[in-house]
XYZ file of C-alpha atoms in Angstrom:
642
model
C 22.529 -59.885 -2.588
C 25.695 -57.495 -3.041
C 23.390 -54.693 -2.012
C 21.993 -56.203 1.399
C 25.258 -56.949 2.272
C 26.469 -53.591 1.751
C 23.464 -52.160 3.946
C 24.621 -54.559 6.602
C 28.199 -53.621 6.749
C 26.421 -50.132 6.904
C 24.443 -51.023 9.626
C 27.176 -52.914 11.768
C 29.680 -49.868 11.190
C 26.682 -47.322 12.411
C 25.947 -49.729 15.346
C 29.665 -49.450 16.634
C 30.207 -45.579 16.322
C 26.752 -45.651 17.618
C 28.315 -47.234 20.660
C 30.393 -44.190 21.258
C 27.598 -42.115 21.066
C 25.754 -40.404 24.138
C 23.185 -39.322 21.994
C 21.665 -41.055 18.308
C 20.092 -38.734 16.027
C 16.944 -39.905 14.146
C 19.247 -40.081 10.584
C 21.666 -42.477 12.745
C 18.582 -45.411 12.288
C 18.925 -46.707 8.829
C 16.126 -48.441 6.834
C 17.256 -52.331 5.523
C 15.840 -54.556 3.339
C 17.025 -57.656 4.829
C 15.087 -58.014 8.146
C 15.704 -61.888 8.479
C 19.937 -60.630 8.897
C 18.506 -57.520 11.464
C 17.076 -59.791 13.339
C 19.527 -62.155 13.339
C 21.617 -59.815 14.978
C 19.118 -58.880 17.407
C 19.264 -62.041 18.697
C 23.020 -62.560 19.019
C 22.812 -59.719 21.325
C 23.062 -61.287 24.755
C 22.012 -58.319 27.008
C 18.609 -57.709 26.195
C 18.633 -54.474 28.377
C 21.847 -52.807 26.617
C 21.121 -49.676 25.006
C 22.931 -51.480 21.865
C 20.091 -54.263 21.653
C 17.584 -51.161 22.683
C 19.259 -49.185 19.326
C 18.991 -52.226 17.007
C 15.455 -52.582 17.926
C 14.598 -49.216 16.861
C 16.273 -49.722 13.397
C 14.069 -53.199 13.419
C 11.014 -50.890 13.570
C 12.095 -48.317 11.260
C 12.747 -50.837 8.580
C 9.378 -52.702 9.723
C 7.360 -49.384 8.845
C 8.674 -50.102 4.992
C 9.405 -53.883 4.405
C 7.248 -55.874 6.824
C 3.586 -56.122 8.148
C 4.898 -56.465 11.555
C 5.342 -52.977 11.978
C 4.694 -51.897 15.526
C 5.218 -55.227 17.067
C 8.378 -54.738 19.118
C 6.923 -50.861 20.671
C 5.938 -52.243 23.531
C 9.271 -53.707 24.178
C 11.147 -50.907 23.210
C 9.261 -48.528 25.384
C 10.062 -50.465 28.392
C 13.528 -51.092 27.892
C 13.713 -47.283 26.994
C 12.324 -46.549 30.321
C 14.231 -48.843 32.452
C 17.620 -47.569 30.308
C 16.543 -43.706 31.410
C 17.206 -43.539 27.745
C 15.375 -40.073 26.418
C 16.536 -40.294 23.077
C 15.120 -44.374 22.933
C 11.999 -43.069 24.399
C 10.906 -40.431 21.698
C 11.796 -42.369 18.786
C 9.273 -44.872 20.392
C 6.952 -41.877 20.658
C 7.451 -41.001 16.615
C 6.868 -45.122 15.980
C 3.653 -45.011 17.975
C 2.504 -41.750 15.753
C 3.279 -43.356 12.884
C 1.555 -46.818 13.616
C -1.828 -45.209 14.772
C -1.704 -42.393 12.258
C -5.005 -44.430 10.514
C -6.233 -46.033 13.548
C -6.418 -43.768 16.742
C -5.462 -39.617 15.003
C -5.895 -37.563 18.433
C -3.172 -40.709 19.821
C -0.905 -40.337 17.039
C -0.497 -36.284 17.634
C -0.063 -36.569 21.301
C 3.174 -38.871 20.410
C 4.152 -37.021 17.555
C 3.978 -33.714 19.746
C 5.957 -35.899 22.374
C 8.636 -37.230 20.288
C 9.079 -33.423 18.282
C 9.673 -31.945 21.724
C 12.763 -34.036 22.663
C 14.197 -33.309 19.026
C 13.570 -30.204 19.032
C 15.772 -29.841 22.125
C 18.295 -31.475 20.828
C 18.232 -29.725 17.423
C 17.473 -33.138 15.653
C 16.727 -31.850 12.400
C 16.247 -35.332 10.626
C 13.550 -36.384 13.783
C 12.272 -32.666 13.547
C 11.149 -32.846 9.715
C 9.722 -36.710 10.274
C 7.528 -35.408 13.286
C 6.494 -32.218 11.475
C 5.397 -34.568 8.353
C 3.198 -36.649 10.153
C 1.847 -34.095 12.148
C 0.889 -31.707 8.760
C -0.399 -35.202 7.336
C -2.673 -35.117 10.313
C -3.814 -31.471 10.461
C -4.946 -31.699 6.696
C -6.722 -35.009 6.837
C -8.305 -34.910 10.197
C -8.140 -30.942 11.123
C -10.165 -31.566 14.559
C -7.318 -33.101 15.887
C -5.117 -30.442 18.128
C -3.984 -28.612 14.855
C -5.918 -25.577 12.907
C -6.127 -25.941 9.548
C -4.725 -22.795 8.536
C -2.544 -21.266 11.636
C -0.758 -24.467 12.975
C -0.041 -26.194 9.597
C 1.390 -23.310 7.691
C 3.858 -22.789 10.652
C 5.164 -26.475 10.774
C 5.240 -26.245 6.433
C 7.130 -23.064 6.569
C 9.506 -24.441 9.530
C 10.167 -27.852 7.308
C 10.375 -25.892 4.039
C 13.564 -23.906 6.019
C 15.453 -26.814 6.475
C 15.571 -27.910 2.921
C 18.602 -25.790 1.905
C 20.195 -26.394 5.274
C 20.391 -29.985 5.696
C 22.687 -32.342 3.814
C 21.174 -35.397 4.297
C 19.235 -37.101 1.307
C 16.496 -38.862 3.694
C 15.608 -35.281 5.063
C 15.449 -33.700 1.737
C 12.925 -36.465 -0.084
C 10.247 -36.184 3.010
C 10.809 -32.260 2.494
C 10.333 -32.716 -0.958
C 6.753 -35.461 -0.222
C 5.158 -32.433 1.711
C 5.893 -30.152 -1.029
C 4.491 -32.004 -3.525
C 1.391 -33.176 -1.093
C 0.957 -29.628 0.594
C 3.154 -27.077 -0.910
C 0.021 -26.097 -2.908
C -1.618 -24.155 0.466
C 1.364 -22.106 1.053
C 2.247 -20.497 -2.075
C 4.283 -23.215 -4.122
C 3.138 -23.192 -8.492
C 3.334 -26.392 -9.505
C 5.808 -25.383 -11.621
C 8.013 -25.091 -8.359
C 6.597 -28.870 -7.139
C 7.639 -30.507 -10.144
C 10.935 -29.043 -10.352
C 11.652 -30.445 -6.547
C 10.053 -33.599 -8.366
C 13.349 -33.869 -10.728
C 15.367 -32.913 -7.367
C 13.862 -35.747 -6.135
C 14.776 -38.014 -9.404
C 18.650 -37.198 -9.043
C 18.742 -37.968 -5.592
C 17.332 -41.193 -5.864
C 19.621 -41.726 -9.019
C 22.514 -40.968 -6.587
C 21.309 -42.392 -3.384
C 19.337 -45.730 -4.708
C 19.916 -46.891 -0.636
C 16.632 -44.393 -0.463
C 14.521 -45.997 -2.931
C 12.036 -47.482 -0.337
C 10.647 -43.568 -0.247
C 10.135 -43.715 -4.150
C 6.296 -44.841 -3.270
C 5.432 -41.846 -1.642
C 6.990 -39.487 -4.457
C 4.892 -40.482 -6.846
C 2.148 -40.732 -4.600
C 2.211 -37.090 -3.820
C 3.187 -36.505 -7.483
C -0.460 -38.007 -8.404
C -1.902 -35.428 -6.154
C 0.282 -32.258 -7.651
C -1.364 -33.548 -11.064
C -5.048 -33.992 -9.946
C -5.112 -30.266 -8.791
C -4.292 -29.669 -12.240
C -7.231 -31.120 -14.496
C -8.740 -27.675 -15.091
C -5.728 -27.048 -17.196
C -4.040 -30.118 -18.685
C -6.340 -32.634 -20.541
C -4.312 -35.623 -19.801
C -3.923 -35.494 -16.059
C -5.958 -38.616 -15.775
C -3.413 -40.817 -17.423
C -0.541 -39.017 -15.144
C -2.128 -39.849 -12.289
C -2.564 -43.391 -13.306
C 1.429 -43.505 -14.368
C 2.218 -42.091 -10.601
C 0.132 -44.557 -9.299
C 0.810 -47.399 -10.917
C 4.733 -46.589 -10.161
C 3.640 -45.599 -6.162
C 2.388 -49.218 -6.110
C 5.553 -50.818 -8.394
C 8.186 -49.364 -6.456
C 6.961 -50.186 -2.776
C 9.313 -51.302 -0.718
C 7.114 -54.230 0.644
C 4.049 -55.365 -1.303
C 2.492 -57.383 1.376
C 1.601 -54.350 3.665
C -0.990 -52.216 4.513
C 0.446 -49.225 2.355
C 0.136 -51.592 -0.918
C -3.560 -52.269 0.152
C -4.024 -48.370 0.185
C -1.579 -48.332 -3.187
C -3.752 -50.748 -5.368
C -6.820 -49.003 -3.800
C -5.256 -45.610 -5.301
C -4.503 -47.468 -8.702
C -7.830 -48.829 -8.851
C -9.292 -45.494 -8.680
C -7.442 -43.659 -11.325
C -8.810 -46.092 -13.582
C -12.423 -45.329 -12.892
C -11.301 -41.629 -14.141
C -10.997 -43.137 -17.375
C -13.572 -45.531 -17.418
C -11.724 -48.778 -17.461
C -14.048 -49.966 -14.358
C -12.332 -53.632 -15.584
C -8.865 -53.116 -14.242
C -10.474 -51.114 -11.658
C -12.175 -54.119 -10.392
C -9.091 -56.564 -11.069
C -6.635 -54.019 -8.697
C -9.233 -53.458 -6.406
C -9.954 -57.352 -5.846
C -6.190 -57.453 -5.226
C -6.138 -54.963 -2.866
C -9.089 -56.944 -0.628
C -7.425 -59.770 -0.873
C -4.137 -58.578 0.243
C -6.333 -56.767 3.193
C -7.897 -60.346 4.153
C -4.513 -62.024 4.339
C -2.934 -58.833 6.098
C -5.952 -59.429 8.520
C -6.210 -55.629 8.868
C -8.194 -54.983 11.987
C -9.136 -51.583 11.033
C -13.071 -51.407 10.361
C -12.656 -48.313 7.786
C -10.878 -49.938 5.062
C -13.354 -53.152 4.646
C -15.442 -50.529 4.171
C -13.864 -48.046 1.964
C -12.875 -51.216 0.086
C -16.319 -52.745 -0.564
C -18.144 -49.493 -1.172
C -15.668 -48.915 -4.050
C -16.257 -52.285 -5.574
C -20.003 -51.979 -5.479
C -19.514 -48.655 -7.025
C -17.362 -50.113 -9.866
C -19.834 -53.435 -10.306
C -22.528 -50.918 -10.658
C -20.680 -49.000 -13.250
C -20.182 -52.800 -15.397
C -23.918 -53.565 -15.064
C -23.299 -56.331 -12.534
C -25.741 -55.614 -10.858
C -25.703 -58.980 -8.945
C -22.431 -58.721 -7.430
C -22.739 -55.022 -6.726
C -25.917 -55.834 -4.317
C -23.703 -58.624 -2.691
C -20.685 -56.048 -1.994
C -23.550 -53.606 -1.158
C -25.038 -56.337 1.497
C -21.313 -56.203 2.304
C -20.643 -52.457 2.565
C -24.100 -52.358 5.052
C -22.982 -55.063 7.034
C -19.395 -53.448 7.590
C -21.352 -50.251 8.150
C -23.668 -52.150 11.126
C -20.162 -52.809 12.555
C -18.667 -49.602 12.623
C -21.789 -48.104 13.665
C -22.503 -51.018 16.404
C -18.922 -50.508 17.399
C -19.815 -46.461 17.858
C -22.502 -47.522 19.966
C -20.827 -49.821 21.783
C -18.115 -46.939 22.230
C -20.921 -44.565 23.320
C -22.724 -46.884 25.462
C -18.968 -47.656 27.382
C -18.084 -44.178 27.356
C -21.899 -43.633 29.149
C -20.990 -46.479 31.756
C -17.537 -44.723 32.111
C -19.160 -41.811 32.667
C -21.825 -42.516 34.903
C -19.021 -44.682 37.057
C -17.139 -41.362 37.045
C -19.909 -39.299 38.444
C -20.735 -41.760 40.957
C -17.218 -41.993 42.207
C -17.736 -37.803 41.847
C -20.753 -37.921 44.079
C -19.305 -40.137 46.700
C -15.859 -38.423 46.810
C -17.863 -34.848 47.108
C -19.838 -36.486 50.089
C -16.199 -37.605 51.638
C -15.221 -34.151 51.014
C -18.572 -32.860 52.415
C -17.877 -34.874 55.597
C -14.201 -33.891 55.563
C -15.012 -30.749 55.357
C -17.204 -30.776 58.572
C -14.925 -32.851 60.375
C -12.255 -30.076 59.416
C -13.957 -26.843 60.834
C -14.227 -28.593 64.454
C -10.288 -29.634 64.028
C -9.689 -26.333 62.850
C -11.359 -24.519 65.833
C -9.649 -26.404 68.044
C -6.274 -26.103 65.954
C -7.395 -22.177 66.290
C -7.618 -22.134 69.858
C -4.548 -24.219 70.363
C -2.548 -21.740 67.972
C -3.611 -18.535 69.784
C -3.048 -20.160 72.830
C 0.725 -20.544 71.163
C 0.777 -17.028 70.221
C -0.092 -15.525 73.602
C 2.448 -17.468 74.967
C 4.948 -17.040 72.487
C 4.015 -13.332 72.449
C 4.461 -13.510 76.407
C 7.848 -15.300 76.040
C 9.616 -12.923 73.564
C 8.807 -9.973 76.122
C 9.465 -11.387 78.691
C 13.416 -12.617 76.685
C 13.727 -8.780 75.355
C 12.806 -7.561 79.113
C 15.764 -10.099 80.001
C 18.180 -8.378 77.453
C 17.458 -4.784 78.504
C 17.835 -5.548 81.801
C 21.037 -7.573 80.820
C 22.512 -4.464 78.725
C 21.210 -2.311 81.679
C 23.112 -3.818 83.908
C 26.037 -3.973 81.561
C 25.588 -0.227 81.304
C 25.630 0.489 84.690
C 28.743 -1.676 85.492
C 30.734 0.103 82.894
C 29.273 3.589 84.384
C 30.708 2.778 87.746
C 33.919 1.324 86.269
C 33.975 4.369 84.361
C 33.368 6.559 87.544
C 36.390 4.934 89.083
C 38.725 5.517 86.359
C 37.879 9.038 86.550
C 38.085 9.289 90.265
C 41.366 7.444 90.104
C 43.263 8.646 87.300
C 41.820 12.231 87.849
C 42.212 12.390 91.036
C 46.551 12.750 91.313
C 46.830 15.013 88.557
C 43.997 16.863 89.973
C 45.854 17.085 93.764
C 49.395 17.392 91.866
C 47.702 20.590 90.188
C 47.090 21.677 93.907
C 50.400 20.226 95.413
C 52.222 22.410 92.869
C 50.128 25.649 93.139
C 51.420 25.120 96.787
C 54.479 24.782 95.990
C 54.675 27.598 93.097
C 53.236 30.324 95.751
C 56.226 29.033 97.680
C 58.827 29.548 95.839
C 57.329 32.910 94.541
C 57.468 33.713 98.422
C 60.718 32.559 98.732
C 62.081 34.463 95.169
C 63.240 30.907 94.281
C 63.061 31.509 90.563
C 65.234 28.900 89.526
C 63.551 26.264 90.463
C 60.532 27.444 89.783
C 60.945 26.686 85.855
C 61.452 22.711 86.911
C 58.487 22.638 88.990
C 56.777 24.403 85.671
C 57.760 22.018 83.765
C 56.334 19.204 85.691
C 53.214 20.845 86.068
C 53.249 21.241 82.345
C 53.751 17.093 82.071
C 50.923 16.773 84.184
C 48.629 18.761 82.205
C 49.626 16.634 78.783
C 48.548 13.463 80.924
C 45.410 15.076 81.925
C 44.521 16.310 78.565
C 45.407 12.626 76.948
C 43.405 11.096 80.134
C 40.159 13.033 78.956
C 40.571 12.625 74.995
C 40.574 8.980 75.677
C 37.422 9.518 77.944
C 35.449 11.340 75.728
C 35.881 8.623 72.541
C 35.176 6.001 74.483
C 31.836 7.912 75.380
C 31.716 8.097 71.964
C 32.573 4.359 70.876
C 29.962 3.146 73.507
C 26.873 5.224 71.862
C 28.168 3.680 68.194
C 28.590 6.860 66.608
C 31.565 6.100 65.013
C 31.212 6.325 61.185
C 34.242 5.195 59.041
C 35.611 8.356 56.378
C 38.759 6.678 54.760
C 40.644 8.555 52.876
C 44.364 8.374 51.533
C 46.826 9.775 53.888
C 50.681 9.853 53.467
C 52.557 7.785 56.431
C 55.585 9.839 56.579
C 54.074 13.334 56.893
C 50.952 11.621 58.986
C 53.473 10.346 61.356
C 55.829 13.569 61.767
C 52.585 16.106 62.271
C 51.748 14.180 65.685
C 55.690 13.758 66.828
C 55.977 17.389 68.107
C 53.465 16.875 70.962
C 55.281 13.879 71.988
C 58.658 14.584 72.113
C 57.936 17.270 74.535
C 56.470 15.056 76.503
C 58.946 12.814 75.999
C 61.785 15.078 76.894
C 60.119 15.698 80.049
C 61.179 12.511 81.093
C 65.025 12.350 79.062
C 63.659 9.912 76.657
C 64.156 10.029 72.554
C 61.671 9.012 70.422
C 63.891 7.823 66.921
C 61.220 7.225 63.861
C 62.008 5.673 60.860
C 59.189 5.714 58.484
C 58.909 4.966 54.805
C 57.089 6.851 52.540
C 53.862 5.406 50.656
C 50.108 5.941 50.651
C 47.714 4.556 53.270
C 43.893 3.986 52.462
C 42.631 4.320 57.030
C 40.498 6.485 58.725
C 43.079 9.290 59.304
C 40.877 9.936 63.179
C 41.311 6.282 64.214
C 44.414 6.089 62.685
C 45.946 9.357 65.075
C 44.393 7.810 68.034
C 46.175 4.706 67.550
C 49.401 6.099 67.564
C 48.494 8.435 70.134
C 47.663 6.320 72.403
C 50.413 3.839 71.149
C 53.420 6.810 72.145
C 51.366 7.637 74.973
C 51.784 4.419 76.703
C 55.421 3.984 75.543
C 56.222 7.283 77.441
C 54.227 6.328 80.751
C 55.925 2.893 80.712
C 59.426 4.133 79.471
C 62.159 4.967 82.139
C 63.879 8.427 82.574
C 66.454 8.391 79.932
C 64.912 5.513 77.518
C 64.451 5.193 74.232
C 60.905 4.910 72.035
C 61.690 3.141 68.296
C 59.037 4.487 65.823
C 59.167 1.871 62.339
C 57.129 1.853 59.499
C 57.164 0.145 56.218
C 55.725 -1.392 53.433
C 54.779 -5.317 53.697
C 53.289 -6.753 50.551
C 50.237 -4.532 50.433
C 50.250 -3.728 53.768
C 51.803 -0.971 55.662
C 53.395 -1.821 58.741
C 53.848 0.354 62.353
C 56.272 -0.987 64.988
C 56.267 0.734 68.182
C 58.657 -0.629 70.880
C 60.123 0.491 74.080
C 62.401 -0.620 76.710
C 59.838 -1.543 80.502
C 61.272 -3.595 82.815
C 59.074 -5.404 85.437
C 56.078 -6.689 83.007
C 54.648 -9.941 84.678
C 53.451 -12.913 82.840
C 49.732 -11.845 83.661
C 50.267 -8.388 82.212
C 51.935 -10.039 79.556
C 48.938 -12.289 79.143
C 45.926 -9.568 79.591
C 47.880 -7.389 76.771
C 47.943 -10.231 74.567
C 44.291 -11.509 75.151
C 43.274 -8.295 74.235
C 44.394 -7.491 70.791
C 42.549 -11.421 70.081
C 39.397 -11.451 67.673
C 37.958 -14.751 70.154
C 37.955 -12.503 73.601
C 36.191 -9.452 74.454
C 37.327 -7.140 77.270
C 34.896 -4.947 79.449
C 35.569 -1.839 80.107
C 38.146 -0.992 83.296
C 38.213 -5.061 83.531
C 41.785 -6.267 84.708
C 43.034 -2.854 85.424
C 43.687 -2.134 81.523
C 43.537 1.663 80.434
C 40.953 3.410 78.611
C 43.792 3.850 75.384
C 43.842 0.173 74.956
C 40.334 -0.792 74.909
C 39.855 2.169 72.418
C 42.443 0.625 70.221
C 40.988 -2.841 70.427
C 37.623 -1.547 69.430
C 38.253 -0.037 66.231
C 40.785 -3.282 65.201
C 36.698 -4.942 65.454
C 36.198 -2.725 63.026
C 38.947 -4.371 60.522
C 40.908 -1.154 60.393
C 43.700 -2.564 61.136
C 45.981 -5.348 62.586
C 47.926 -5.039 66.031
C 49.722 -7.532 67.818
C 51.378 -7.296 71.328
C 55.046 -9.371 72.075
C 57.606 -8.277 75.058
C 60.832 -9.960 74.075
C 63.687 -11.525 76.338
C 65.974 -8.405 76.074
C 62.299 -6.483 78.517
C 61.206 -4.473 75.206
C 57.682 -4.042 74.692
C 56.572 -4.139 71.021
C 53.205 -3.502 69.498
C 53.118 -4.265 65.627
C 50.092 -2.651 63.785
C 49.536 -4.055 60.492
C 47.622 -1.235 58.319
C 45.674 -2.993 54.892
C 46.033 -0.943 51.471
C 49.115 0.687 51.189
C 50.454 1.830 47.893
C 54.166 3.196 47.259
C 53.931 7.422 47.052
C 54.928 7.232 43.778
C 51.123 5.556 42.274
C 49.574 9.118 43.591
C 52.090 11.222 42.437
């Protein structure tokens, strides 16, 4: 009594961590003795769809396999509520139950759930589930080898792969069923017997130490009684051994009112036909079919293993009688399981022939299918290419609409660029001519002093023009896209002061000083796009700057950013020039070229900033100064390159 209480406490503490649990290894289900208390506390459990209620049914089962004859009758039920709970775990220890019920009754069945529960442990590196599902499917590959397992290939792997795990797991349950295939199988694979009875001591300590596992004691000696029939050829008294292992297989069965004690006495009374004593024989193997009558085992093969085994012994005692009555018996049984084939074949004929006439009649749907399928496909063909054409037809005639469209985009921006030319050229071009008048005049005149001022203006006019046609000819060159990006690392300070000189002649043509102020440090730009910028940044302070006004040159570092500020002193700027100079420097707005009377210098700018080079934004303060800020990515202080 102290003992089943013990188990229970054991049970009710693994059912509350077990609570905790997102996942329940196979070792986490305990065997118990007491079934009457289990089930008892199955049905205190209110919510019958609770994955607690779903895990004490399990453990209900597990213990059923050992104590009970009801094994298997709950499956059902726990496959359903394992499927409505989306529990996995639930779901293949159902799978290993099933194997293990119709391990006897239906083999290729009992693989296909073994193979289904092993795959879910084996996920989940569930040793204990692992080594269960590996026993019953070696069990299977040496008794009924047909069944989805060769004899030698498949079963040595799953032996060798249980065998591994004997050193590496700690847990007592895992290391007896390692040791029951051992003793059953280890034989194929290279164990002495030697080897199997020393695991058979292992097996004697454990049990000493662990007696919670005693309801595995049966099988021990079991498979003991099998290491000792291999050896007959050697030892003389193997026959009594075997008896003594299966005498104690039978005597230490966890349940004796189940259908493993029916195969137990069965065992028992064979191993005393080895040494003659057909008397006991008979007595166990009476036992046995009685216990099989009042199990009411529906299983055709053991009334008939059973019977065939008593006329064999009632021949051997010379009653001769009784063995022709168990014969009559054995026949009859025999009629059954034969009747039973043929009423098997003779379904599996009807099944068959039902199969090929739904065949037949779904191959004459498909037939007709088929037909009415080419004529919908010929007219689905005719319909399509009709598509095509037209969709062929539509995309020319949308890619004749977009060359036309860039055409005329093209030739707007020729024109535009025409009149530029013709504008802007056009005063330099009759200043040049003005002031070759006017030179020839003074020559004429021997007015040599002011000839060096009109020199000097011609001299302004000729920067303008040159700027004027630099800007012309990379805008040809932005509009055919054969810009290519080469940066490079270029210093800001000495970058800066190498394009001054050209400027502040021009500037001085017209009084004004251009002041810089630019701190040192490493750009990574396009040192091409980044001249033009400035170039055409100083060129348009000095156009828009008064005689005598100042152009402020900045630059400095910003985070990682290098920063230009060019600003200069131009009264007059309306709102609307204010606004077009804005609009343009803004990622959302695209300006055409010559559109709103803004210069070619601009427009280049604004089409390499597309490009990401760099940042610029346009303000024109209270005080009338115009100020473009040009915010240059990747700048590094001099001293990282030096």
């Amino acid at each position: 009594m102290k003992k089943q209480l013990l188990l229970l406490l054991i049970f009710f503490a693994n059912l509350a961590s077990a609570q905790h649990k997102p996942y329940m290894q196979f070792r986490d289900y305990h065997v118990l003795s007491n079934l009457d208390s289990l089930q008892q506390v199955l049905n205190s459990q209110f919510d019958k769809a609770s994955n607690e209620y779903l895990n004490t049914l399990i453990e209900l089962e597990m213990s059923r396999r050992y104590y009970s004859n009801d094994f298997g009758k709950d499956l059902d039920r726990i496959k359903k509520c394992a499927l409505l709970n989306k529990n996995r775990n639930a779901l293949a220890m159902c799978h290993f139950l099933f194997a293990a019920k119709l391990v006897f009754d239906d083999t290729e069945q009992s693989s296909k759930n073994a193979l289904e529960a092993l795959k879910f442990f084996t996920q989940q590196k569930d040793t204990s589930g692992i080594i269960n599902c590996n026993f019953l499917l070696i069990s299977l590959s040496n008794e009924y080898p047909s069944y989805y397992y060769e004899r030698n290939n498949k079963k040595s792997y799953l032996f060798k792969e249980v065998f591994n795990y004997f050193e590496q797991t700690s847990n007592v349950c895992d290391k007896l069923i390692i040791i029951t295939i051992c003793l059953n199988y280890g034989h194929n694979f290279g164990l002495t017997v030697k080897e199997q009875l020393e695991l058979y001591q292992k097996s004697l300590k454990l049990f000493k130490n662990n007696p919670q596992y005693n309801y595995l004691r049966s099988r021990i000696y079991y498979s003991l009684a099998n290491v000792y029939y291999r050896t007959k050829d050697k030892h003389g008294n193997y026959k009594k051994k075997i008896q003594w292992c299966y005498l104690k297989s039978y005597e230490t069965l966890a349940s004796k009112y189940t259908r493993g004690a029916v195969s137990a006495l069965s065992n028992l009374s064979e191993s005393f036909t080895y040494t003659r004593e057909f008397k006991k024989s008979e007595n166990y193997l009476k036992q046995a079919i009685a216990l099989y009558k009042e199990l009411k085992i529906s299983t055709p093969y053991f009334p008939f293993m059973l019977y065939n085994q008593l006329s064999n012994i009632q021949y051997e005692l010379k009653d001769y009688k009784n063995a022709y009555e168990t014969r009559l018996i054995v026949e009859e049984v025999q009629n059954r399981i034969n009747q039973n084939l043929k009423t098997r074949e003779l379904e599996d004929l009807l099944t068959k022939y039902e199969t090929e006439k739904r065949d037949a009649a779904i191959k004459n749907l498909e037939l007709q299918n088929q037909i009415s399928d080419v004529r919908s496909r010929q007219s689905y063909i005719v319909i399509i290419l009709a598509f095509v054409i037209i969709f062929i037809i539509s995309l020319l005639l949308f890619r004749l609409s977009i060359v036309n469209k860039n055409l005329k985009k093209l030739t707007k921006s020729r024109d535009k660029l025409f009149t530029i030319i013709s504008h802007d050229l056009r005063s330099p071009l009759s200043s040049y001519q003005r002031y070759a008048e006017i030179v020839s005049y003074l020559v004429r005149k021997k007015q040599f002093e002011r000839l060096s001022t009109v020199l000097t203006q011609i001299d302004e006019i000729g920067l303008h023009l040159a700027a004027m046609l630099n800007n012309l000819l990379e805008w040809g060159i932005v509009q055919q896209k054969q810009i290519r990006l080469n940066v490079s690392t270029v210093n800001s300070s000495e970058f800066v002061s190498n394009l001054l000189p050209i400027y502040r002649h021009m500037a001085s043509l017209k009084e004004i000083k251009i002041i810089e102020e630019i701190e040192e440090c490493e750009i990574s730009i396009d040192q091409h796009i980044l001249g033009l910028i400035v170039r055409n940044l100083l060129d348009n302070a000095i156009k828009y700057s008064g005689i005598g006004g100042k152009i402020l040159l900045n630059g400095f570092r910003q985070g990682d950013s290098f920063v230009l500020v060019f600003s200069n002193y131009c009264e007059g700027m309306t709102e609307l020039q204010q606004t077009k100079i804005a609009s343009l420097f803004n990622d959302d707005y695209d300006f055409e070229f010559g559109e709103d009377g803004l210069g070619v210098g601009l427009l280049l700018i604004k089409e390499f900033v597309k490009k990401k080079v760099a940042n610029i934004r346009f303000t024109y303060d209270i005080d009338n100064y115009v100020i473009f800020k040009v915010v240059i990515p990747n700048a590094f202080p001099a001293s990282r390159f030096n």
